[in-house]
mmCIF file of C-alpha atoms and ligand atoms in Angstrom:
data_model
loop_
_atom_site.group_PDB
_atom_site.id
_atom_site.type_symbol
_atom_site.label_atom_id
_atom_site.label_comp_id
_atom_site.label_asym_id
_atom_site.label_seq_id
_atom_site.Cartn_x
_atom_site.Cartn_y
_atom_site.Cartn_z
ATOM 1 C CA UNK A 17 -99.677 48.863 47.336
ATOM 2 C CA UNK A 18 -101.439 46.210 45.237
ATOM 3 C CA UNK A 19 -104.901 47.162 43.963
ATOM 4 C CA UNK A 20 -107.686 45.101 45.539
ATOM 5 C CA UNK A 21 -110.014 43.640 42.930
ATOM 6 C CA UNK A 22 -113.585 43.243 44.140
ATOM 7 C CA UNK A 23 -115.239 40.324 42.346
ATOM 8 C CA UNK A 24 -119.007 40.945 42.069
ATOM 9 C CA UNK A 25 -121.197 38.120 43.375
ATOM 10 C CA UNK A 26 -122.859 36.266 40.517
ATOM 11 C CA UNK A 27 -126.541 35.426 40.462
ATOM 12 C CA UNK A 28 -127.120 31.777 41.402
ATOM 13 C CA UNK A 29 -130.897 31.867 40.966
ATOM 14 C CA UNK A 30 -132.785 34.139 38.561
ATOM 15 C CA UNK A 31 -136.576 34.331 38.652
ATOM 16 C CA UNK A 32 -138.198 36.048 35.653
ATOM 17 C CA UNK A 33 -141.875 37.023 35.405
ATOM 18 C CA UNK A 34 -142.946 34.053 37.536
ATOM 19 C CA UNK A 35 -146.690 33.368 37.667
ATOM 20 C CA UNK A 36 -148.653 30.819 39.633
ATOM 21 C CA UNK A 37 -152.436 30.813 39.365
ATOM 22 C CA UNK A 38 -154.576 28.206 41.131
ATOM 23 C CA UNK A 39 -157.911 27.249 39.544
ATOM 24 C CA UNK A 40 -161.129 27.579 41.544
ATOM 25 C CA UNK A 41 -163.580 24.901 40.406
ATOM 26 C CA UNK A 42 -167.307 24.781 40.930
ATOM 27 C CA UNK A 43 -170.462 23.056 39.762
ATOM 28 C CA UNK A 44 -171.259 19.444 38.967
ATOM 29 C CA UNK A 45 -168.502 19.130 36.358
ATOM 30 C CA UNK A 46 -165.943 20.997 38.452
ATOM 31 C CA UNK A 47 -165.370 23.563 35.714
ATOM 32 C CA UNK A 48 -162.848 26.318 36.353
ATOM 33 C CA UNK A 49 -164.822 29.317 37.602
ATOM 34 C CA UNK A 50 -161.947 31.650 38.507
ATOM 35 C CA UNK A 51 -158.222 31.832 39.170
ATOM 36 C CA UNK A 52 -156.416 32.702 42.393
ATOM 37 C CA UNK A 53 -153.446 34.821 41.331
ATOM 38 C CA UNK A 54 -151.086 33.614 44.068
ATOM 39 C CA UNK A 55 -147.914 34.858 42.318
ATOM 40 C CA UNK A 56 -148.208 37.319 39.458
ATOM 41 C CA UNK A 57 -145.257 38.410 37.327
ATOM 42 C CA UNK A 58 -142.543 38.318 39.986
ATOM 43 C CA UNK A 59 -138.859 38.819 39.091
ATOM 44 C CA UNK A 60 -135.773 38.827 41.304
ATOM 45 C CA UNK A 61 -132.315 37.250 41.562
ATOM 46 C CA UNK A 62 -130.461 35.582 44.440
ATOM 47 C CA UNK A 63 -126.693 35.990 44.540
ATOM 48 C CA UNK A 64 -124.363 33.122 45.275
ATOM 49 C CA UNK A 65 -123.641 32.727 48.998
ATOM 50 C CA UNK A 66 -126.257 35.205 50.194
ATOM 51 C CA UNK A 67 -129.453 34.857 52.202
ATOM 52 C CA UNK A 68 -132.373 36.423 50.387
ATOM 53 C CA UNK A 69 -135.223 37.084 52.823
ATOM 54 C CA UNK A 70 -138.759 37.045 51.412
ATOM 55 C CA UNK A 71 -141.395 38.690 53.627
ATOM 56 C CA UNK A 72 -145.052 39.601 53.503
ATOM 57 C CA UNK A 73 -148.368 38.861 55.169
ATOM 58 C CA UNK A 74 -149.940 35.378 55.061
ATOM 59 C CA UNK A 75 -151.278 34.578 51.605
ATOM 60 C CA UNK A 76 -149.025 37.053 49.763
ATOM 61 C CA UNK A 77 -147.486 34.241 47.691
ATOM 62 C CA UNK A 78 -144.052 33.856 49.282
ATOM 63 C CA UNK A 79 -144.347 30.129 50.056
ATOM 64 C CA UNK A 80 -145.810 29.507 46.587
ATOM 65 C CA UNK A 81 -142.715 31.154 45.079
ATOM 66 C CA UNK A 82 -140.416 28.828 47.053
ATOM 67 C CA UNK A 83 -142.359 25.728 46.027
ATOM 68 C CA UNK A 84 -142.602 26.807 42.383
ATOM 69 C CA UNK A 85 -138.855 27.471 42.140
ATOM 70 C CA UNK A 86 -138.231 23.899 43.343
ATOM 71 C CA UNK A 87 -140.938 22.534 41.014
ATOM 72 C CA UNK A 88 -142.877 21.127 43.937
ATOM 73 C CA UNK A 89 -145.791 22.907 42.293
ATOM 74 C CA UNK A 90 -145.905 23.667 38.535
ATOM 75 C CA UNK A 91 -145.629 27.296 37.413
ATOM 76 C CA UNK A 92 -148.296 28.979 35.292
ATOM 77 C CA UNK A 93 -145.738 31.128 33.486
ATOM 78 C CA UNK A 94 -142.287 32.705 33.648
ATOM 79 C CA UNK A 95 -138.839 31.156 34.066
ATOM 80 C CA UNK A 96 -136.386 30.166 36.757
ATOM 81 C CA UNK A 97 -132.668 29.766 36.029
ATOM 82 C CA UNK A 98 -130.439 27.983 38.535
ATOM 83 C CA UNK A 99 -126.696 28.208 37.930
ATOM 84 C CA UNK A 100 -127.526 29.210 34.341
ATOM 85 C CA UNK A 101 -129.825 26.198 33.753
ATOM 86 C CA UNK A 102 -133.484 26.526 32.852
ATOM 87 C CA UNK A 103 -135.213 24.771 35.789
ATOM 88 C CA UNK A 104 -138.618 24.433 34.114
ATOM 89 C CA UNK A 105 -137.223 22.701 31.009
ATOM 90 C CA UNK A 106 -135.608 19.819 32.947
ATOM 91 C CA UNK A 107 -137.060 16.315 32.843
ATOM 92 C CA UNK A 108 -136.085 12.871 34.168
ATOM 93 C CA UNK A 109 -132.421 12.439 35.095
ATOM 94 C CA UNK A 110 -131.611 16.103 34.409
ATOM 95 C CA UNK A 111 -134.282 17.198 36.878
ATOM 96 C CA UNK A 112 -133.037 14.646 39.420
ATOM 97 C CA UNK A 113 -129.494 16.014 39.076
ATOM 98 C CA UNK A 114 -130.756 19.581 39.516
ATOM 99 C CA UNK A 115 -132.716 18.577 42.631
ATOM 100 C CA UNK A 116 -129.481 17.483 44.338
ATOM 101 C CA UNK A 117 -128.516 21.123 44.390
ATOM 102 C CA UNK A 118 -131.880 22.590 45.411
ATOM 103 C CA UNK A 119 -133.395 21.505 48.712
ATOM 104 C CA UNK A 120 -136.019 22.738 51.172
ATOM 105 C CA UNK A 121 -136.493 23.032 54.928
ATOM 106 C CA UNK A 122 -140.218 23.001 55.666
ATOM 107 C CA UNK A 123 -142.112 25.218 58.061
ATOM 108 C CA UNK A 124 -143.679 22.542 60.214
ATOM 109 C CA UNK A 125 -141.154 20.228 61.854
ATOM 110 C CA UNK A 126 -144.046 18.100 63.154
ATOM 111 C CA UNK A 127 -145.740 17.138 59.896
ATOM 112 C CA UNK A 128 -142.727 17.227 57.557
ATOM 113 C CA UNK A 129 -141.075 14.096 59.030
ATOM 114 C CA UNK A 130 -142.545 10.632 58.429
ATOM 115 C CA UNK A 131 -143.507 9.355 61.917
ATOM 116 C CA UNK A 132 -142.952 5.706 60.879
ATOM 117 C CA UNK A 133 -139.332 6.148 59.821
ATOM 118 C CA UNK A 134 -136.322 6.279 62.158
ATOM 119 C CA UNK A 135 -134.427 9.554 61.908
ATOM 120 C CA UNK A 136 -131.387 7.896 60.297
ATOM 121 C CA UNK A 137 -133.570 6.667 57.427
ATOM 122 C CA UNK A 138 -135.254 10.066 57.030
ATOM 123 C CA UNK A 139 -131.891 11.811 56.701
ATOM 124 C CA UNK A 140 -130.341 9.114 54.519
ATOM 125 C CA UNK A 141 -133.305 8.506 52.202
ATOM 126 C CA UNK A 142 -132.132 10.991 49.553
ATOM 127 C CA UNK A 143 -128.699 9.302 49.430
ATOM 128 C CA UNK A 144 -130.404 6.042 48.533
ATOM 129 C CA UNK A 145 -132.633 7.708 45.928
ATOM 130 C CA UNK A 146 -129.571 9.240 44.263
ATOM 131 C CA UNK A 147 -127.563 5.993 44.545
ATOM 132 C CA UNK A 148 -124.834 7.510 46.715
ATOM 133 C CA UNK A 149 -122.560 5.134 48.686
ATOM 134 C CA UNK A 150 -123.203 1.698 50.188
ATOM 135 C CA UNK A 151 -125.039 1.083 53.476
ATOM 136 C CA UNK A 152 -121.974 1.716 55.635
ATOM 137 C CA UNK A 153 -121.008 4.897 53.772
ATOM 138 C CA UNK A 154 -124.555 6.216 53.944
ATOM 139 C CA UNK A 155 -124.690 5.541 57.684
ATOM 140 C CA UNK A 156 -121.434 7.480 58.104
ATOM 141 C CA UNK A 157 -122.813 10.450 56.156
ATOM 142 C CA UNK A 158 -125.959 10.415 58.323
ATOM 143 C CA UNK A 159 -123.881 10.316 61.522
ATOM 144 C CA UNK A 160 -121.821 13.233 60.225
ATOM 145 C CA UNK A 161 -124.950 15.255 59.430
ATOM 146 C CA UNK A 162 -126.443 14.574 62.864
ATOM 147 C CA UNK A 163 -123.268 15.942 64.446
ATOM 148 C CA UNK A 164 -123.314 19.010 62.168
ATOM 149 C CA UNK A 165 -126.811 19.963 63.349
ATOM 150 C CA UNK A 166 -126.040 19.358 67.037
ATOM 151 C CA UNK A 167 -127.636 15.909 67.500
ATOM 152 C CA UNK A 168 -126.078 12.655 68.730
ATOM 153 C CA UNK A 169 -125.247 9.474 66.759
ATOM 154 C CA UNK A 170 -127.773 7.376 68.721
ATOM 155 C CA UNK A 171 -130.553 9.732 67.563
ATOM 156 C CA UNK A 172 -130.418 7.960 64.172
ATOM 157 C CA UNK A 173 -132.343 5.019 65.696
ATOM 158 C CA UNK A 174 -135.054 7.156 67.289
ATOM 159 C CA UNK A 175 -138.406 8.230 65.792
ATOM 160 C CA UNK A 176 -139.569 11.827 65.172
ATOM 161 C CA UNK A 177 -142.118 11.805 68.041
ATOM 162 C CA UNK A 178 -139.245 11.352 70.515
ATOM 163 C CA UNK A 179 -137.850 14.815 69.694
ATOM 164 C CA UNK A 180 -138.738 18.399 70.615
ATOM 165 C CA UNK A 181 -139.791 20.921 67.947
ATOM 166 C CA UNK A 182 -136.303 22.459 67.769
ATOM 167 C CA UNK A 183 -134.670 19.027 67.447
ATOM 168 C CA UNK A 184 -137.103 18.039 64.705
ATOM 169 C CA UNK A 185 -136.229 21.162 62.767
ATOM 170 C CA UNK A 186 -132.544 20.203 63.147
ATOM 171 C CA UNK A 187 -133.450 16.833 61.613
ATOM 172 C CA UNK A 188 -135.204 18.653 58.754
ATOM 173 C CA UNK A 189 -132.075 20.761 58.188
ATOM 174 C CA UNK A 190 -129.838 17.656 58.237
ATOM 175 C CA UNK A 191 -132.125 16.015 55.656
ATOM 176 C CA UNK A 192 -131.870 19.080 53.390
ATOM 177 C CA UNK A 193 -128.067 19.103 53.697
ATOM 178 C CA UNK A 194 -127.351 15.427 53.087
ATOM 179 C CA UNK A 195 -126.878 15.800 49.332
ATOM 180 C CA UNK A 196 -124.633 18.852 49.853
ATOM 181 C CA UNK A 197 -126.880 21.224 47.861
ATOM 182 C CA UNK A 198 -125.859 24.715 46.780
ATOM 183 C CA UNK A 199 -129.260 26.268 47.442
ATOM 184 C CA UNK A 200 -131.892 25.767 50.154
ATOM 185 C CA UNK A 201 -135.395 27.223 50.398
ATOM 186 C CA UNK A 202 -136.020 27.796 54.113
ATOM 187 C CA UNK A 203 -139.821 28.060 54.286
ATOM 188 C CA UNK A 204 -140.638 29.755 57.607
ATOM 189 C CA UNK A 205 -138.218 27.371 59.354
ATOM 190 C CA UNK A 206 -138.560 28.938 62.807
ATOM 191 C CA UNK A 207 -142.131 30.232 62.906
ATOM 192 C CA UNK A 208 -143.503 27.033 64.518
ATOM 193 C CA UNK A 209 -140.798 27.070 67.222
ATOM 194 C CA UNK A 210 -140.673 28.675 70.677
ATOM 195 C CA UNK A 211 -138.957 32.061 70.660
ATOM 196 C CA UNK A 212 -136.192 30.677 72.901
ATOM 197 C CA UNK A 213 -135.362 28.033 70.278
ATOM 198 C CA UNK A 214 -135.673 30.274 67.225
ATOM 199 C CA UNK A 215 -132.306 32.008 67.628
ATOM 200 C CA UNK A 216 -130.531 28.641 68.077
ATOM 201 C CA UNK A 217 -131.928 27.376 64.780
ATOM 202 C CA UNK A 218 -131.156 30.685 63.018
ATOM 203 C CA UNK A 219 -127.562 30.591 64.263
ATOM 204 C CA UNK A 220 -127.267 26.966 63.149
ATOM 205 C CA UNK A 221 -128.461 27.934 59.644
ATOM 206 C CA UNK A 222 -125.916 30.781 59.553
ATOM 207 C CA UNK A 223 -123.039 28.536 60.655
ATOM 208 C CA UNK A 224 -123.964 25.849 58.133
ATOM 209 C CA UNK A 225 -124.144 28.491 55.408
ATOM 210 C CA UNK A 226 -120.557 29.530 56.143
ATOM 211 C CA UNK A 227 -119.303 25.961 56.375
ATOM 212 C CA UNK A 228 -120.989 24.636 53.210
ATOM 213 C CA UNK A 229 -121.091 27.851 51.141
ATOM 214 C CA UNK A 230 -124.893 27.709 50.935
ATOM 215 C CA UNK A 231 -127.291 30.165 49.328
ATOM 216 C CA UNK A 232 -130.662 30.577 51.073
ATOM 217 C CA UNK A 233 -134.098 31.795 50.093
ATOM 218 C CA UNK A 234 -135.419 32.530 53.577
ATOM 219 C CA UNK A 235 -139.211 32.902 53.686
ATOM 220 C CA UNK A 236 -140.760 34.511 56.774
ATOM 221 C CA UNK A 237 -143.518 36.829 57.934
ATOM 222 C CA UNK A 238 -141.495 38.125 60.893
ATOM 223 C CA UNK A 239 -139.402 41.145 59.866
ATOM 224 C CA UNK A 240 -137.135 40.903 62.913
ATOM 225 C CA UNK A 241 -136.184 37.320 62.013
ATOM 226 C CA UNK A 242 -135.492 38.366 58.418
ATOM 227 C CA UNK A 243 -133.336 41.279 59.580
ATOM 228 C CA UNK A 244 -131.292 38.888 61.695
ATOM 229 C CA UNK A 245 -130.423 36.484 58.907
ATOM 230 C CA UNK A 246 -130.766 38.182 55.480
ATOM 231 C CA UNK A 247 -128.280 39.950 53.222
ATOM 232 C CA UNK A 248 -130.993 41.260 50.907
ATOM 233 C CA UNK A 249 -134.756 41.322 51.368
ATOM 234 C CA UNK A 250 -137.788 41.163 49.058
ATOM 235 C CA UNK A 251 -141.155 42.422 50.314
ATOM 236 C CA UNK A 252 -144.282 40.900 48.727
ATOM 237 C CA UNK A 253 -147.854 42.124 48.693
ATOM 238 C CA UNK A 254 -150.781 40.186 47.214
ATOM 239 C CA UNK A 255 -148.747 38.111 44.754
ATOM 240 C CA UNK A 256 -146.501 40.981 43.620
ATOM 241 C CA UNK A 257 -142.993 42.059 44.596
ATOM 242 C CA UNK A 258 -143.210 45.516 46.185
ATOM 243 C CA UNK A 259 -139.566 46.177 47.066
ATOM 244 C CA UNK A 260 -136.144 44.481 46.935
ATOM 245 C CA UNK A 261 -132.927 45.843 48.391
ATOM 246 C CA UNK A 262 -130.134 45.159 50.872
ATOM 247 C CA UNK A 263 -131.050 44.526 54.498
ATOM 248 C CA UNK A 264 -129.299 47.733 55.644
ATOM 249 C CA UNK A 265 -131.080 49.877 53.058
ATOM 250 C CA UNK A 266 -134.501 48.318 53.696
ATOM 251 C CA UNK A 267 -134.425 48.805 57.451
ATOM 252 C CA UNK A 268 -132.815 52.279 57.223
ATOM 253 C CA UNK A 269 -134.702 53.744 54.280
ATOM 254 C CA UNK A 270 -137.715 51.720 53.067
ATOM 255 C CA UNK A 271 -139.189 53.303 49.923
ATOM 256 C CA UNK A 272 -142.460 51.440 49.362
ATOM 257 C CA UNK A 273 -145.380 52.637 51.541
ATOM 258 C CA UNK A 274 -146.241 49.014 52.412
ATOM 259 C CA UNK A 275 -142.709 48.308 53.643
ATOM 260 C CA UNK A 276 -142.764 51.564 55.624
ATOM 261 C CA UNK A 277 -145.990 50.451 57.321
ATOM 262 C CA UNK A 278 -144.636 46.954 58.084
ATOM 263 C CA UNK A 279 -141.424 48.328 59.589
ATOM 264 C CA UNK A 280 -143.277 50.907 61.686
ATOM 265 C CA UNK A 281 -144.977 48.006 63.516
ATOM 266 C CA UNK A 282 -141.693 46.476 64.783
ATOM 267 C CA UNK A 283 -141.208 47.319 68.489
ATOM 268 C CA UNK A 284 -137.980 49.178 69.293
ATOM 269 C CA UNK A 285 -135.633 47.494 71.791
ATOM 270 C CA UNK A 286 -135.473 50.687 73.884
ATOM 271 C CA UNK A 287 -138.985 51.363 75.372
ATOM 272 C CA UNK A 288 -138.132 55.085 75.767
ATOM 273 C CA UNK A 289 -137.809 55.466 72.002
ATOM 274 C CA UNK A 290 -140.999 55.890 70.013
ATOM 275 C CA UNK A 291 -141.527 55.129 66.335
ATOM 276 C CA UNK A 292 -144.325 56.771 64.325
ATOM 277 C CA UNK A 293 -146.707 53.904 63.618
ATOM 278 C CA UNK A 294 -148.359 53.687 60.209
ATOM 279 C CA UNK A 295 -151.614 51.748 60.661
ATOM 280 C CA UNK A 296 -153.022 50.285 57.463
ATOM 281 C CA UNK A 297 -156.789 50.305 57.140
ATOM 282 C CA UNK A 298 -158.820 47.376 55.830
ATOM 283 C CA UNK A 299 -157.858 43.798 55.066
ATOM 284 C CA UNK A 300 -155.667 42.378 52.328
ATOM 285 C CA UNK A 301 -157.954 42.022 49.251
ATOM 286 C CA UNK A 302 -158.566 38.560 47.806
ATOM 287 C CA UNK A 303 -156.053 37.294 45.217
ATOM 288 C CA UNK A 304 -159.144 35.901 43.422
ATOM 289 C CA UNK A 305 -160.097 39.402 42.450
ATOM 290 C CA UNK A 306 -157.144 41.738 43.026
ATOM 291 C CA UNK A 307 -157.739 45.488 42.764
ATOM 292 C CA UNK A 308 -156.858 47.177 39.446
ATOM 293 C CA UNK A 309 -153.809 49.438 39.185
ATOM 294 C CA UNK A 310 -151.543 49.116 42.220
ATOM 295 C CA UNK A 311 -152.770 46.171 44.302
ATOM 296 C CA UNK A 312 -151.919 48.088 47.473
ATOM 297 C CA UNK A 313 -154.023 51.155 46.596
ATOM 298 C CA UNK A 314 -157.136 50.341 48.725
ATOM 299 C CA UNK A 315 -154.908 50.404 51.841
ATOM 300 C CA UNK A 316 -152.231 52.892 50.843
ATOM 301 C CA UNK A 317 -152.355 56.230 52.681
ATOM 302 C CA UNK A 318 -150.535 57.892 49.756
ATOM 303 C CA UNK A 319 -152.704 56.567 46.908
ATOM 304 C CA UNK A 320 -153.549 59.026 44.103
ATOM 305 C CA UNK A 321 -155.687 58.628 40.974
ATOM 306 C CA UNK A 322 -153.026 56.977 38.833
ATOM 307 C CA UNK A 323 -152.586 54.258 41.488
ATOM 308 C CA UNK A 324 -156.200 53.132 40.956
ATOM 309 C CA UNK A 325 -155.799 52.762 37.197
ATOM 310 C CA UNK A 326 -152.229 51.872 36.249
ATOM 311 C CA UNK A 327 -150.103 49.155 37.744
ATOM 312 C CA UNK A 328 -146.696 50.518 38.841
ATOM 313 C CA UNK A 329 -143.621 48.972 37.190
ATOM 314 C CA UNK A 330 -141.219 47.105 39.464
ATOM 315 C CA UNK A 331 -137.955 48.875 38.639
ATOM 316 C CA UNK A 332 -134.637 49.982 40.064
ATOM 317 C CA UNK A 333 -135.055 53.444 41.576
ATOM 318 C CA UNK A 334 -131.620 53.830 43.175
ATOM 319 C CA UNK A 335 -128.582 51.537 43.195
ATOM 320 C CA UNK A 336 -129.513 48.007 44.306
ATOM 321 C CA UNK A 337 -133.014 49.131 45.284
ATOM 322 C CA UNK A 338 -136.073 48.018 43.253
ATOM 323 C CA UNK A 339 -139.551 49.352 44.023
ATOM 324 C CA UNK A 340 -143.027 49.145 42.469
ATOM 325 C CA UNK A 341 -144.642 52.500 43.294
ATOM 326 C CA UNK A 342 -145.723 55.454 41.137
ATOM 327 C CA UNK A 343 -144.635 57.950 43.757
ATOM 328 C CA UNK A 344 -141.101 56.681 44.268
ATOM 329 C CA UNK A 345 -138.616 58.367 41.977
ATOM 330 C CA UNK A 346 -134.931 59.077 42.500
ATOM 331 C CA UNK A 347 -135.938 61.096 45.572
ATOM 332 C CA UNK A 348 -137.879 58.798 47.889
ATOM 333 C CA UNK A 349 -141.259 59.535 49.452
ATOM 334 C CA UNK A 350 -141.888 59.232 53.161
ATOM 335 C CA UNK A 351 -145.152 58.981 55.042
HETATM 336 FE FE1 SF4 B 11 -149.384 53.582 47.235
HETATM 337 FE FE2 SF4 B 11 -149.768 54.402 44.738
HETATM 338 FE FE3 SF4 B 11 -147.350 53.662 45.494
HETATM 339 FE FE4 SF4 B 11 -149.295 51.852 45.199
HETATM 340 S S1 SF4 B 11 -148.375 53.092 43.601
HETATM 341 S S2 SF4 B 11 -147.870 51.980 46.879
HETATM 342 S S3 SF4 B 11 -151.058 52.993 45.895
HETATM 343 S S4 SF4 B 11 -148.520 55.408 46.283
#
């Protein structure tokens, strides 16, 4: 019998020690008075062809990571490598070429489409910017994209206000796909949609991923949505990565106390089954003045002295499972 060779997936996107601080200005001369540490020293990698889910409460920095990777907002420090290329060093035509391969689907399908442009122009705009095809060829590509996302050819002449929320998000997906990118940041793409529409859009994203060989960074605050679509998941807390592992491992055996608390809040499909709920006390502290040591310590039911003084290192504790917690060693803790 021939031996089967398993080829390991390569990393398409590598994020190293990424930082994004926003200045807080005050006074007559608008001097910088403080910094909001939105993303602080975050590292992870996304493998080719996978969906990497990024979860956490509002304000934890997940959307800022997506925007910084795409250079929609400049980074304060760290590096991002896409397909082996240093994203932050690119300028001019090199950056333009890189952008063909890195696109985004925005959270809000209402405000992310220009209301004055017909849908065909919205979807085809990037083709024009990149000088792809003539008018007829561009129109054909747009028609093809509309069909791929489940819309009709005549929709190209309509305006965004004539569509429902789900249809507008399909337009946003078609726009992201037009240049045939390798990588798409999906920034909470279903959170503004009705629950009944969410699964349709998620299934569309999955089908398109298979068809075009796409890699996704899927940002969400809903753990059930992330479980549905992700291959691996990163959990963020207050600008830091708390845990990264495969979807199966995360939902079966979460190691970080914050992840354990988040997962305990997901309702079980069978009402007769009960899950022990871990209720976190207090609010998320401000990223303007994050707590010393482990940023989760003011809310962590397991916190000990060292947690208040020394920041835990984000490191691999078991195979394919990275955690930032002093109490997690090779044998995992449970609350
Ligand atoms: Fe909790 Fe300490 Fe682990 Fe932070 S390092 S999550 S405070 S046990």
